[in-house]
Amino acid sequence: MNTKLKCLLLDDELPGLTYLKMLCEQIPELEIVKTFNNPEKLLADIPDLEFDLLISDIEMPGMDGLHLAEMLQHKMVIFCTAYKNYAADAFNIDAIDYITKPVRLERLQKAISKAVDRFDKPDAAKKFIQLNTDKGKTLLYFNQIQYIKTAISDSRDKTVLLTDGSFLNLKNVKFDTLLNELPEQDFCRINKKEIIAVKAIKFFNHNEIVLHHLEENNKNTTLILSETYRSEFLKKVKI
């Protein structure tokens, strides 16, 4: 493989960190940028580091690896831990892989191969996001979204119109969080209270966007395009 991933290593136990570094040095697809035995120190150094992948322990003093990974937006993470009970949480935040200690070279190589595949094919990497709704957790697939708006009942919640015409109520999620997860080329914020899928657009002009979706009165859904977001919207729909 030609791809070489820039990698950070994190483990609060120095023997474990040394062993992990030794294994990583045997994998040609990895370039170790820096090692850490303190999650807060890693977080403080992040603005000055260029990296593609974090290989991290989970249970550590001060800040656990899951919380840290959630703060590293758009960075790939592989967890290496002595505990099996965090696996579901790890994959909920879209971890590349979850390895239980003691780490074997062959198992680590397999995880790195997954990371390389995702790095080489970023558009195919993620097709959904897991979110909380008023009925429990859901997997919201990007291709099912027509638009997302601020919920009428509570501004902290969001209402999603799906391609089948149904609505989904998301609990306590910010637009910025959603935009960070949604494929940038496929979605656009059009005003303070709405995000739309580009594919849902039927017509648009300087101030309005008409969607393919028909409401109960058999008229197409019409949304306001605000001046603040107009320039970015026009870039998205430019042919």
Short mmCIF file of the C-alpha atoms (twelve columns), coordinates in Angstrom:
data_MODEL
# 
_entry.id   MODEL 
# 
loop_
_atom_site.group_PDB 
_atom_site.id 
_atom_site.type_symbol 
_atom_site.label_atom_id 
_atom_site.label_alt_id 
_atom_site.label_comp_id 
_atom_site.label_asym_id 
_atom_site.label_seq_id 
_atom_site.Cartn_x 
_atom_site.Cartn_y 
_atom_site.Cartn_z 
_atom_site.pdbx_PDB_model_num 
ATOM 1   C CA . MET A 1   0.000   0.000  0.000   1 
ATOM 2   C CA . ASN A 2   1.185   3.500  -0.774  1 
ATOM 3   C CA . THR A 3   -0.932  5.206  1.866   1 
ATOM 4   C CA . LYS A 4   0.936   6.195  5.011   1 
ATOM 5   C CA . LEU A 5   -1.208  7.272  7.949   1 
ATOM 6   C CA . LYS A 6   0.101   9.832  10.413  1 
ATOM 7   C CA . CYS A 7   -0.655  8.338  13.801  1 
ATOM 8   C CA . LEU A 8   -0.860  9.362  17.473  1 
ATOM 9   C CA . LEU A 9   -0.569  6.775  20.253  1 
ATOM 10  C CA . LEU A 10  -2.187  7.145  23.692  1 
ATOM 11  C CA . ASP A 11  -1.956  4.866  26.716  1 
ATOM 12  C CA . ASP A 12  -1.623  6.016  30.322  1 
ATOM 13  C CA . GLU A 13  0.512   2.965  31.193  1 
ATOM 14  C CA . LEU A 14  4.061   3.422  29.884  1 
ATOM 15  C CA . PRO A 15  4.800   -0.323 29.361  1 
ATOM 16  C CA . GLY A 16  1.645   -0.614 27.268  1 
ATOM 17  C CA . LEU A 17  2.523   2.515  25.312  1 
ATOM 18  C CA . THR A 18  6.046   1.264  24.640  1 
ATOM 19  C CA . TYR A 19  4.735   -2.101 23.445  1 
ATOM 20  C CA . LEU A 20  2.117   -0.457 21.202  1 
ATOM 21  C CA . LYS A 21  4.773   1.797  19.679  1 
ATOM 22  C CA . MET A 22  6.969   -1.211 18.993  1 
ATOM 23  C CA . LEU A 23  4.129   -2.945 17.150  1 
ATOM 24  C CA . CYS A 24  3.231   0.161  15.152  1 
ATOM 25  C CA . GLU A 25  6.819   0.583  14.033  1 
ATOM 26  C CA . GLN A 26  6.513   -2.799 12.306  1 
ATOM 27  C CA . ILE A 27  3.540   -1.657 10.198  1 
ATOM 28  C CA . PRO A 28  4.728   0.166  7.049   1 
ATOM 29  C CA . GLU A 29  1.425   2.008  6.592   1 
ATOM 30  C CA . LEU A 30  1.964   3.941  9.833   1 
ATOM 31  C CA . GLU A 31  4.044   6.996  10.613  1 
ATOM 32  C CA . ILE A 32  4.099   7.663  14.359  1 
ATOM 33  C CA . VAL A 33  3.822   11.414 14.912  1 
ATOM 34  C CA . LYS A 34  3.850   11.434 18.712  1 
ATOM 35  C CA . THR A 35  3.075   9.245  21.728  1 
ATOM 36  C CA . PHE A 36  1.192   10.312 24.860  1 
ATOM 37  C CA . ASN A 37  0.493   8.825  28.275  1 
ATOM 38  C CA . ASN A 38  -1.907  11.609 29.262  1 
ATOM 39  C CA . PRO A 39  -5.155  12.384 27.379  1 
ATOM 40  C CA . GLU A 40  -5.275  16.015 28.533  1 
ATOM 41  C CA . LYS A 41  -1.765  16.589 27.203  1 
ATOM 42  C CA . LEU A 42  -2.760  15.093 23.856  1 
ATOM 43  C CA . LEU A 43  -5.809  17.325 23.687  1 
ATOM 44  C CA . ALA A 44  -3.698  20.393 24.471  1 
ATOM 45  C CA . ASP A 45  -1.228  19.522 21.696  1 
ATOM 46  C CA . ILE A 46  -3.878  18.757 19.045  1 
ATOM 47  C CA . PRO A 47  -3.842  22.253 17.423  1 
ATOM 48  C CA . ASP A 48  -0.135  21.843 16.632  1 
ATOM 49  C CA . LEU A 49  -0.301  18.258 15.350  1 
ATOM 50  C CA . GLU A 50  -1.046  16.901 11.902  1 
ATOM 51  C CA . PHE A 51  -2.410  13.365 12.087  1 
ATOM 52  C CA . ASP A 52  -4.935  10.996 10.494  1 
ATOM 53  C CA . LEU A 53  -5.383  8.314  13.148  1 
ATOM 54  C CA . LEU A 54  -5.403  7.957  16.932  1 
ATOM 55  C CA . ILE A 55  -4.738  4.589  18.567  1 
ATOM 56  C CA . SER A 56  -5.937  4.928  22.138  1 
ATOM 57  C CA . ASP A 57  -6.639  3.142  25.392  1 
ATOM 58  C CA . ILE A 58  -10.082 3.757  26.929  1 
ATOM 59  C CA . GLU A 59  -9.890  3.683  30.733  1 
ATOM 60  C CA . MET A 60  -7.466  6.425  31.787  1 
ATOM 61  C CA . PRO A 61  -7.301  8.914  34.676  1 
ATOM 62  C CA . GLY A 62  -8.956  12.261 34.033  1 
ATOM 63  C CA . MET A 63  -10.532 11.662 30.618  1 
ATOM 64  C CA . ASP A 64  -11.490 8.351  29.045  1 
ATOM 65  C CA . GLY A 65  -10.638 7.501  25.455  1 
ATOM 66  C CA . LEU A 66  -14.273 7.506  24.304  1 
ATOM 67  C CA . HIS A 67  -14.787 11.102 25.451  1 
ATOM 68  C CA . LEU A 68  -11.515 12.141 23.863  1 
ATOM 69  C CA . ALA A 69  -12.397 10.502 20.553  1 
ATOM 70  C CA . GLU A 70  -15.720 12.362 20.420  1 
ATOM 71  C CA . MET A 71  -13.771 15.616 20.606  1 
ATOM 72  C CA . LEU A 72  -11.536 14.731 17.659  1 
ATOM 73  C CA . GLN A 73  -13.925 15.462 14.824  1 
ATOM 74  C CA . HIS A 74  -13.197 13.799 11.469  1 
ATOM 75  C CA . LYS A 75  -10.228 11.854 12.855  1 
ATOM 76  C CA . MET A 76  -10.071 8.059  12.713  1 
ATOM 77  C CA . VAL A 77  -9.744  6.181  16.006  1 
ATOM 78  C CA . ILE A 78  -8.748  2.627  16.910  1 
ATOM 79  C CA . PHE A 79  -9.232  1.572  20.531  1 
ATOM 80  C CA . CYS A 80  -6.873  -0.836 22.309  1 
ATOM 81  C CA . THR A 81  -8.184  -1.745 25.746  1 
ATOM 82  C CA . ALA A 82  -8.192  -4.515 28.326  1 
ATOM 83  C CA . TYR A 83  -11.983 -4.239 28.639  1 
ATOM 84  C CA . LYS A 84  -14.569 -5.785 26.307  1 
ATOM 85  C CA . ASN A 85  -17.580 -3.894 27.678  1 
ATOM 86  C CA . TYR A 86  -16.896 -0.632 25.783  1 
ATOM 87  C CA . ALA A 87  -17.162 -2.117 22.296  1 
ATOM 88  C CA . ALA A 88  -20.719 -0.918 21.621  1 
ATOM 89  C CA . ASP A 89  -19.858 2.614  22.759  1 
ATOM 90  C CA . ALA A 90  -16.759 2.613  20.569  1 
ATOM 91  C CA . PHE A 91  -18.654 1.693  17.419  1 
ATOM 92  C CA . ASN A 92  -21.409 4.155  18.289  1 
ATOM 93  C CA . ILE A 93  -18.853 6.921  17.741  1 
ATOM 94  C CA . ASP A 94  -17.738 5.265  14.497  1 
ATOM 95  C CA . ALA A 95  -14.417 3.853  15.679  1 
ATOM 96  C CA . ILE A 96  -12.409 2.055  13.003  1 
ATOM 97  C CA . ASP A 97  -11.814 -0.962 15.235  1 
ATOM 98  C CA . TYR A 98  -11.796 -2.202 18.835  1 
ATOM 99  C CA . ILE A 99  -8.885  -4.378 19.940  1 
ATOM 100 C CA . THR A 100 -8.675  -6.091 23.309  1 
ATOM 101 C CA . LYS A 101 -5.303  -6.374 25.034  1 
ATOM 102 C CA . PRO A 102 -2.882  -8.027 24.795  1 
ATOM 103 C CA . VAL A 103 -2.556  -6.557 21.308  1 
ATOM 104 C CA . ARG A 104 -1.136  -8.858 18.652  1 
ATOM 105 C CA . LEU A 105 0.659   -7.548 15.584  1 
ATOM 106 C CA . GLU A 106 -1.608  -9.450 13.175  1 
ATOM 107 C CA . ARG A 107 -4.742  -8.039 14.843  1 
ATOM 108 C CA . LEU A 108 -3.351  -4.497 14.807  1 
ATOM 109 C CA . GLN A 109 -2.388  -4.846 11.145  1 
ATOM 110 C CA . LYS A 110 -5.973  -5.834 10.333  1 
ATOM 111 C CA . ALA A 111 -7.271  -2.699 12.094  1 
ATOM 112 C CA . ILE A 112 -4.766  -0.496 10.267  1 
ATOM 113 C CA . SER A 113 -5.888  -1.966 6.941   1 
ATOM 114 C CA . LYS A 114 -9.443  -0.868 7.771   1 
ATOM 115 C CA . ALA A 115 -8.180  2.632  8.524   1 
ATOM 116 C CA . VAL A 116 -6.285  2.771  5.228   1 
ATOM 117 C CA . ASP A 117 -9.410  1.686  3.346   1 
ATOM 118 C CA . ARG A 118 -11.445 4.419  4.984   1 
ATOM 119 C CA . PHE A 119 -8.734  7.001  4.411   1 
ATOM 120 C CA . ASP A 120 -8.582  6.112  0.720   1 
ATOM 121 C CA . LYS A 121 -12.386 6.095  0.336   1 
ATOM 122 C CA . PRO A 122 -13.685 8.802  2.682   1 
ATOM 123 C CA . ASP A 123 -16.998 9.295  0.868   1 
ATOM 124 C CA . ALA A 124 -17.937 5.655  1.343   1 
ATOM 125 C CA . ALA A 125 -16.793 5.533  4.928   1 
ATOM 126 C CA . LYS A 126 -19.913 6.621  6.718   1 
ATOM 127 C CA . LYS A 127 -23.526 6.405  5.579   1 
ATOM 128 C CA . PHE A 128 -25.391 7.156  8.788   1 
ATOM 129 C CA . ILE A 129 -25.204 8.811  12.180  1 
ATOM 130 C CA . GLN A 130 -26.556 7.470  15.464  1 
ATOM 131 C CA . LEU A 131 -28.770 9.956  17.305  1 
ATOM 132 C CA . ASN A 132 -31.218 10.084 20.198  1 
ATOM 133 C CA . THR A 133 -34.910 10.486 19.372  1 
ATOM 134 C CA . ASP A 134 -38.040 10.777 21.486  1 
ATOM 135 C CA . LYS A 135 -38.511 7.007  20.992  1 
ATOM 136 C CA . GLY A 136 -34.929 5.887  21.636  1 
ATOM 137 C CA . LYS A 137 -31.737 5.705  19.579  1 
ATOM 138 C CA . THR A 138 -31.876 5.605  15.780  1 
ATOM 139 C CA . LEU A 139 -29.520 5.201  12.847  1 
ATOM 140 C CA . LEU A 140 -30.249 8.145  10.591  1 
ATOM 141 C CA . TYR A 141 -29.059 7.327  7.069   1 
ATOM 142 C CA . PHE A 142 -27.890 10.359 5.106   1 
ATOM 143 C CA . ASN A 143 -29.705 9.320  1.913   1 
ATOM 144 C CA . GLN A 144 -33.054 9.281  3.777   1 
ATOM 145 C CA . ILE A 145 -32.916 12.947 4.817   1 
ATOM 146 C CA . GLN A 146 -34.843 15.665 2.967   1 
ATOM 147 C CA . TYR A 147 -34.477 18.461 5.472   1 
ATOM 148 C CA . ILE A 148 -33.867 19.107 9.155   1 
ATOM 149 C CA . LYS A 149 -35.512 21.927 11.085  1 
ATOM 150 C CA . THR A 150 -35.677 23.226 14.634  1 
ATOM 151 C CA . ALA A 151 -38.482 21.457 16.489  1 
ATOM 152 C CA . ILE A 152 -41.509 23.606 17.309  1 
ATOM 153 C CA . SER A 153 -41.892 22.170 20.813  1 
ATOM 154 C CA . ASP A 154 -38.260 22.649 21.928  1 
ATOM 155 C CA . SER A 155 -35.533 24.588 20.101  1 
ATOM 156 C CA . ARG A 156 -32.901 22.169 21.425  1 
ATOM 157 C CA . ASP A 157 -34.553 19.353 19.426  1 
ATOM 158 C CA . LYS A 158 -34.646 18.927 15.651  1 
ATOM 159 C CA . THR A 159 -37.284 17.485 13.323  1 
ATOM 160 C CA . VAL A 160 -36.158 15.500 10.264  1 
ATOM 161 C CA . LEU A 161 -38.295 14.982 7.163   1 
ATOM 162 C CA . LEU A 162 -37.421 11.607 5.650   1 
ATOM 163 C CA . THR A 163 -37.721 10.561 2.020   1 
ATOM 164 C CA . ASP A 164 -40.741 8.370  2.819   1 
ATOM 165 C CA . GLY A 165 -42.609 11.466 4.047   1 
ATOM 166 C CA . SER A 166 -42.380 10.593 7.744   1 
ATOM 167 C CA . PHE A 167 -40.885 12.781 10.451  1 
ATOM 168 C CA . LEU A 168 -38.293 11.956 13.082  1 
ATOM 169 C CA . ASN A 169 -37.742 13.965 16.279  1 
ATOM 170 C CA . LEU A 170 -34.089 14.247 17.320  1 
ATOM 171 C CA . LYS A 171 -33.415 15.066 20.964  1 
ATOM 172 C CA . ASN A 172 -31.029 17.775 22.119  1 
ATOM 173 C CA . VAL A 173 -28.711 18.053 19.119  1 
ATOM 174 C CA . LYS A 174 -27.137 21.189 17.647  1 
ATOM 175 C CA . PHE A 175 -27.047 22.127 13.967  1 
ATOM 176 C CA . ASP A 176 -23.260 22.439 14.138  1 
ATOM 177 C CA . THR A 177 -23.029 18.845 15.385  1 
ATOM 178 C CA . LEU A 178 -25.217 17.626 12.531  1 
ATOM 179 C CA . LEU A 179 -23.301 19.603 9.903   1 
ATOM 180 C CA . ASN A 180 -20.029 18.125 11.138  1 
ATOM 181 C CA . GLU A 181 -21.423 14.627 10.553  1 
ATOM 182 C CA . LEU A 182 -23.399 15.121 7.320   1 
ATOM 183 C CA . PRO A 183 -21.573 14.791 3.964   1 
ATOM 184 C CA . GLU A 184 -20.585 18.386 3.215   1 
ATOM 185 C CA . GLN A 185 -21.311 18.203 -0.520  1 
ATOM 186 C CA . ASP A 186 -24.844 16.842 0.009   1 
ATOM 187 C CA . PHE A 187 -26.260 19.136 2.704   1 
ATOM 188 C CA . CYS A 188 -26.494 22.869 3.274   1 
ATOM 189 C CA . ARG A 189 -27.787 25.159 5.975   1 
ATOM 190 C CA . ILE A 190 -30.197 27.682 4.465   1 
ATOM 191 C CA . ASN A 191 -31.266 29.694 7.525   1 
ATOM 192 C CA . LYS A 192 -30.927 29.645 11.314  1 
ATOM 193 C CA . LYS A 193 -33.542 26.927 11.683  1 
ATOM 194 C CA . GLU A 194 -33.112 24.580 8.690   1 
ATOM 195 C CA . ILE A 195 -30.678 22.313 6.844   1 
ATOM 196 C CA . ILE A 196 -31.639 20.757 3.513   1 
ATOM 197 C CA . ALA A 197 -30.416 17.887 1.374   1 
ATOM 198 C CA . VAL A 198 -29.351 19.221 -2.021  1 
ATOM 199 C CA . LYS A 199 -31.126 16.325 -3.767  1 
ATOM 200 C CA . ALA A 200 -34.448 17.406 -2.190  1 
ATOM 201 C CA . ILE A 201 -34.498 20.724 -4.109  1 
ATOM 202 C CA . LYS A 202 -37.019 21.139 -6.934  1 
ATOM 203 C CA . PHE A 203 -36.714 24.907 -7.576  1 
ATOM 204 C CA . PHE A 204 -34.944 27.841 -5.961  1 
ATOM 205 C CA . ASN A 205 -34.558 31.578 -6.372  1 
ATOM 206 C CA . HIS A 206 -32.804 34.352 -4.493  1 
ATOM 207 C CA . ASN A 207 -34.981 34.034 -1.384  1 
ATOM 208 C CA . GLU A 208 -36.821 30.696 -1.494  1 
ATOM 209 C CA . ILE A 209 -36.216 27.000 -1.986  1 
ATOM 210 C CA . VAL A 210 -38.984 24.661 -3.134  1 
ATOM 211 C CA . LEU A 211 -38.616 20.978 -2.311  1 
ATOM 212 C CA . HIS A 212 -39.981 17.942 -4.136  1 
ATOM 213 C CA . HIS A 213 -41.864 17.019 -0.959  1 
ATOM 214 C CA . LEU A 214 -45.630 17.575 -1.047  1 
ATOM 215 C CA . GLU A 215 -47.413 18.669 2.115   1 
ATOM 216 C CA . GLU A 216 -50.945 17.661 3.151   1 
ATOM 217 C CA . ASN A 217 -52.449 20.471 1.051   1 
ATOM 218 C CA . ASN A 218 -50.692 18.942 -1.984  1 
ATOM 219 C CA . LYS A 219 -48.343 21.914 -2.285  1 
ATOM 220 C CA . ASN A 220 -44.575 21.638 -2.336  1 
ATOM 221 C CA . THR A 221 -42.692 22.508 0.838   1 
ATOM 222 C CA . THR A 222 -41.200 25.995 0.519   1 
ATOM 223 C CA . LEU A 223 -38.327 27.189 2.707   1 
ATOM 224 C CA . ILE A 224 -36.647 30.569 3.202   1 
ATOM 225 C CA . LEU A 225 -33.095 31.093 1.937   1 
ATOM 226 C CA . SER A 226 -31.577 33.706 4.229   1 
ATOM 227 C CA . GLU A 227 -28.909 36.175 3.163   1 
ATOM 228 C CA . THR A 228 -26.445 34.815 5.732   1 
ATOM 229 C CA . TYR A 229 -26.347 31.366 4.112   1 
ATOM 230 C CA . ARG A 230 -27.082 32.317 0.483   1 
ATOM 231 C CA . SER A 231 -23.500 32.409 -0.750  1 
ATOM 232 C CA . GLU A 232 -22.671 28.962 0.638   1 
ATOM 233 C CA . PHE A 233 -25.907 27.547 -0.758  1 
ATOM 234 C CA . LEU A 234 -25.194 28.871 -4.253  1 
ATOM 235 C CA . LYS A 235 -21.754 27.249 -4.166  1 
ATOM 236 C CA . LYS A 236 -23.360 23.887 -3.375  1 
ATOM 237 C CA . VAL A 237 -25.843 24.008 -6.231  1 
ATOM 238 C CA . LYS A 238 -23.501 25.539 -8.812  1 
ATOM 239 C CA . ILE A 239 -23.168 23.335 -11.860 1 
# 
